[in-house]
Amino acid sequence: MVAKFFGKLRLSDMQAFTSDIISEPDYSITYPLICDFRDCTAVGYRIDVPDFIRNHRSKVAIPQKKKYGLIISTLNQRFIFSLFKLSAPLLNLEVELFDHSEDCINWMTDNLDQKIELLSYLEKRG
């Protein structure tokens, strides 16, 4: 699953995104997730992260380790998502931060066809 974000983004927007995506009929808790934040301004503060983690845990129970690849472009994004990464094991998540979509996709899968499809999707959107 791939999500690309634009504009100003707050952790409350990410909470709404989580609620929306898990309500989709085709959603599966087992899908790995790539989030591309390069075209947005992620606004957040250290104090917001524990609340976000609690909220996420209350909405989504992940039965097996799941990968979240986060593609970022700013220092604020790196700071906020680094805090999220520290708490990721509490959510049964393996989170990595990337500056480039190719690195994220290579981490996400070894399947060449999937790599091509994911890269095409990420580079078309924007």
PDB file of C-alpha atoms in Angstrom:
ATOM      1  CA  MET A   1       0.000   0.000   0.000  1.00  0.00           C
ATOM      2  CA  VAL A   2       1.275   3.461  -0.896  1.00  0.00           C
ATOM      3  CA  ALA A   3       0.118   6.841   0.397  1.00  0.00           C
ATOM      4  CA  LYS A   4       1.419  10.178  -0.840  1.00  0.00           C
ATOM      5  CA  PHE A   5       0.778  13.330   1.170  1.00  0.00           C
ATOM      6  CA  PHE A   6       0.586  16.970   0.035  1.00  0.00           C
ATOM      7  CA  GLY A   7       0.306  20.329   1.767  1.00  0.00           C
ATOM      8  CA  LYS A   8       0.384  20.929   5.495  1.00  0.00           C
ATOM      9  CA  LEU A   9       0.135  17.712   7.508  1.00  0.00           C
ATOM     10  CA  ARG A  10      -0.355  17.379  11.265  1.00  0.00           C
ATOM     11  CA  LEU A  11      -0.316  14.236  13.389  1.00  0.00           C
ATOM     12  CA  SER A  12      -4.085  14.658  13.768  1.00  0.00           C
ATOM     13  CA  ASP A  13      -4.318  14.350   9.965  1.00  0.00           C
ATOM     14  CA  MET A  14      -2.372  11.093  10.199  1.00  0.00           C
ATOM     15  CA  GLN A  15      -4.833   9.853  12.830  1.00  0.00           C
ATOM     16  CA  ALA A  16      -7.697  10.658  10.451  1.00  0.00           C
ATOM     17  CA  PHE A  17      -5.825   8.930   7.609  1.00  0.00           C
ATOM     18  CA  THR A  18      -5.459   5.793   9.764  1.00  0.00           C
ATOM     19  CA  SER A  19      -9.181   5.788  10.561  1.00  0.00           C
ATOM     20  CA  ASP A  20     -10.109   6.302   6.906  1.00  0.00           C
ATOM     21  CA  ILE A  21      -7.767   3.687   5.479  1.00  0.00           C
ATOM     22  CA  ILE A  22      -8.694   0.893   7.891  1.00  0.00           C
ATOM     23  CA  SER A  23     -12.367   1.410   7.041  1.00  0.00           C
ATOM     24  CA  GLU A  24     -11.750   0.723   3.330  1.00  0.00           C
ATOM     25  CA  PRO A  25     -13.176  -2.655   2.209  1.00  0.00           C
ATOM     26  CA  ASP A  26      -9.937  -3.692   0.448  1.00  0.00           C
ATOM     27  CA  TYR A  27      -7.717  -2.831   3.398  1.00  0.00           C
ATOM     28  CA  SER A  28      -5.718  -5.624   4.993  1.00  0.00           C
ATOM     29  CA  ILE A  29      -3.761  -5.240   8.215  1.00  0.00           C
ATOM     30  CA  THR A  30      -0.993  -7.350   6.649  1.00  0.00           C
ATOM     31  CA  TYR A  31      -0.181  -4.902   3.830  1.00  0.00           C
ATOM     32  CA  PRO A  32       3.153  -3.133   4.216  1.00  0.00           C
ATOM     33  CA  LEU A  33       2.873   0.641   3.869  1.00  0.00           C
ATOM     34  CA  ILE A  34       4.948   3.256   2.072  1.00  0.00           C
ATOM     35  CA  CYS A  35       4.183   6.865   3.032  1.00  0.00           C
ATOM     36  CA  ASP A  36       5.668   9.576   0.837  1.00  0.00           C
ATOM     37  CA  PHE A  37       5.908  12.875   2.708  1.00  0.00           C
ATOM     38  CA  ARG A  38       8.234  14.682   0.274  1.00  0.00           C
ATOM     39  CA  ASP A  39       5.528  17.031  -1.030  1.00  0.00           C
ATOM     40  CA  CYS A  40       4.166  18.108   2.307  1.00  0.00           C
ATOM     41  CA  THR A  41       5.096  20.078   5.350  1.00  0.00           C
ATOM     42  CA  ALA A  42       4.771  17.721   8.290  1.00  0.00           C
ATOM     43  CA  VAL A  43       4.029  19.720  11.386  1.00  0.00           C
ATOM     44  CA  GLY A  44       4.385  18.046  14.731  1.00  0.00           C
ATOM     45  CA  TYR A  45       5.929  18.291  18.140  1.00  0.00           C
ATOM     46  CA  ARG A  46       7.583  15.774  20.418  1.00  0.00           C
ATOM     47  CA  ILE A  47       4.688  16.030  22.861  1.00  0.00           C
ATOM     48  CA  ASP A  48       2.208  14.917  20.135  1.00  0.00           C
ATOM     49  CA  VAL A  49       3.908  11.595  19.382  1.00  0.00           C
ATOM     50  CA  PRO A  50       2.864   9.574  22.498  1.00  0.00           C
ATOM     51  CA  ASP A  51      -0.769  10.571  21.921  1.00  0.00           C
ATOM     52  CA  PHE A  52      -0.473   9.537  18.276  1.00  0.00           C
ATOM     53  CA  ILE A  53       0.967   6.152  19.327  1.00  0.00           C
ATOM     54  CA  ARG A  54      -1.849   5.578  21.860  1.00  0.00           C
ATOM     55  CA  ASN A  55      -4.458   6.533  19.278  1.00  0.00           C
ATOM     56  CA  HIS A  56      -2.892   4.246  16.661  1.00  0.00           C
ATOM     57  CA  ARG A  57      -2.789   1.321  19.097  1.00  0.00           C
ATOM     58  CA  SER A  58      -6.452   1.817  19.966  1.00  0.00           C
ATOM     59  CA  LYS A  59      -7.511   1.674  16.306  1.00  0.00           C
ATOM     60  CA  VAL A  60      -5.190  -0.912  14.777  1.00  0.00           C
ATOM     61  CA  ALA A  61      -3.985  -4.210  16.217  1.00  0.00           C
ATOM     62  CA  ILE A  62      -1.175  -5.567  14.043  1.00  0.00           C
ATOM     63  CA  PRO A  63      -0.816  -9.321  14.603  1.00  0.00           C
ATOM     64  CA  GLN A  64       2.542  -9.755  12.855  1.00  0.00           C
ATOM     65  CA  LYS A  65       5.474  -7.446  12.199  1.00  0.00           C
ATOM     66  CA  LYS A  66       4.600  -5.002   9.439  1.00  0.00           C
ATOM     67  CA  LYS A  67       6.893  -2.688   7.472  1.00  0.00           C
ATOM     68  CA  TYR A  68       6.310   1.065   7.255  1.00  0.00           C
ATOM     69  CA  GLY A  69       8.669   2.842   4.862  1.00  0.00           C
ATOM     70  CA  LEU A  70       8.554   6.621   5.285  1.00  0.00           C
ATOM     71  CA  ILE A  71       9.988   8.798   2.516  1.00  0.00           C
ATOM     72  CA  ILE A  72      10.869  12.211   3.922  1.00  0.00           C
ATOM     73  CA  SER A  73      12.457  15.463   2.797  1.00  0.00           C
ATOM     74  CA  THR A  74      12.753  17.828   5.756  1.00  0.00           C
ATOM     75  CA  LEU A  75      14.493  17.928   9.125  1.00  0.00           C
ATOM     76  CA  ASN A  76      11.181  18.334  10.957  1.00  0.00           C
ATOM     77  CA  GLN A  77       9.852  15.194   9.248  1.00  0.00           C
ATOM     78  CA  ARG A  78      13.034  13.326  10.208  1.00  0.00           C
ATOM     79  CA  PHE A  79      12.683  14.459  13.826  1.00  0.00           C
ATOM     80  CA  ILE A  80       8.984  13.581  14.230  1.00  0.00           C
ATOM     81  CA  PHE A  81       9.199  10.269  12.386  1.00  0.00           C
ATOM     82  CA  SER A  82      12.385   9.292  14.249  1.00  0.00           C
ATOM     83  CA  LEU A  83      10.355   9.582  17.450  1.00  0.00           C
ATOM     84  CA  PHE A  84       7.632   7.467  15.863  1.00  0.00           C
ATOM     85  CA  LYS A  85      10.253   4.914  14.809  1.00  0.00           C
ATOM     86  CA  LEU A  86      11.442   4.574  18.428  1.00  0.00           C
ATOM     87  CA  SER A  87       7.916   3.593  19.484  1.00  0.00           C
ATOM     88  CA  ALA A  88       7.204   1.417  16.441  1.00  0.00           C
ATOM     89  CA  PRO A  89       7.956  -1.894  18.222  1.00  0.00           C
ATOM     90  CA  LEU A  90       5.034  -1.145  20.578  1.00  0.00           C
ATOM     91  CA  LEU A  91       2.806  -1.257  17.483  1.00  0.00           C
ATOM     92  CA  ASN A  92       4.490  -4.343  15.988  1.00  0.00           C
ATOM     93  CA  LEU A  93       5.937  -2.160  13.217  1.00  0.00           C
ATOM     94  CA  GLU A  94       9.314  -2.070  11.538  1.00  0.00           C
ATOM     95  CA  VAL A  95       9.780   1.562  10.510  1.00  0.00           C
ATOM     96  CA  GLU A  96      12.564   2.990   8.362  1.00  0.00           C
ATOM     97  CA  LEU A  97      13.101   6.531   7.085  1.00  0.00           C
ATOM     98  CA  PHE A  98      14.308   7.206   3.553  1.00  0.00           C
ATOM     99  CA  ASP A  99      15.338  10.234   1.523  1.00  0.00           C
ATOM    100  CA  HIS A 100      14.663   8.525  -1.829  1.00  0.00           C
ATOM    101  CA  SER A 101      11.807   6.335  -3.047  1.00  0.00           C
ATOM    102  CA  GLU A 102      14.194   3.808  -4.655  1.00  0.00           C
ATOM    103  CA  ASP A 103      15.882   3.083  -1.312  1.00  0.00           C
ATOM    104  CA  CYS A 104      12.507   2.631   0.379  1.00  0.00           C
ATOM    105  CA  ILE A 105      11.236   0.280  -2.317  1.00  0.00           C
ATOM    106  CA  ASN A 106      14.444  -1.781  -2.237  1.00  0.00           C
ATOM    107  CA  TRP A 107      14.001  -2.158   1.530  1.00  0.00           C
ATOM    108  CA  MET A 108      10.329  -3.032   1.142  1.00  0.00           C
ATOM    109  CA  THR A 109      10.571  -5.843  -1.426  1.00  0.00           C
ATOM    110  CA  ASP A 110      12.936  -8.018  -3.437  1.00  0.00           C
ATOM    111  CA  ASN A 111      10.340  -8.638  -6.162  1.00  0.00           C
ATOM    112  CA  LEU A 112      11.462  -6.776  -9.317  1.00  0.00           C
ATOM    113  CA  ASP A 113       7.931  -6.446 -10.736  1.00  0.00           C
ATOM    114  CA  GLN A 114       6.694  -4.933  -7.477  1.00  0.00           C
ATOM    115  CA  LYS A 115       9.667  -2.567  -7.385  1.00  0.00           C
ATOM    116  CA  ILE A 116       8.885  -1.300 -10.889  1.00  0.00           C
ATOM    117  CA  GLU A 117       5.186  -0.883 -10.102  1.00  0.00           C
ATOM    118  CA  LEU A 118       5.817   0.942  -6.821  1.00  0.00           C
ATOM    119  CA  LEU A 119       8.442   3.253  -8.309  1.00  0.00           C
ATOM    120  CA  SER A 120       6.167   4.078 -11.237  1.00  0.00           C
ATOM    121  CA  TYR A 121       3.307   4.861  -8.865  1.00  0.00           C
ATOM    122  CA  LEU A 122       5.383   7.100  -6.617  1.00  0.00           C
ATOM    123  CA  GLU A 123       7.010   9.007  -9.452  1.00  0.00           C
ATOM    124  CA  LYS A 124       3.712   9.597 -11.336  1.00  0.00           C
ATOM    125  CA  ARG A 125       2.026  11.163  -8.352  1.00  0.00           C
ATOM    126  CA  GLY A 126       3.164  14.631  -7.640  1.00  0.00           C
TER     127      GLY A 126
END
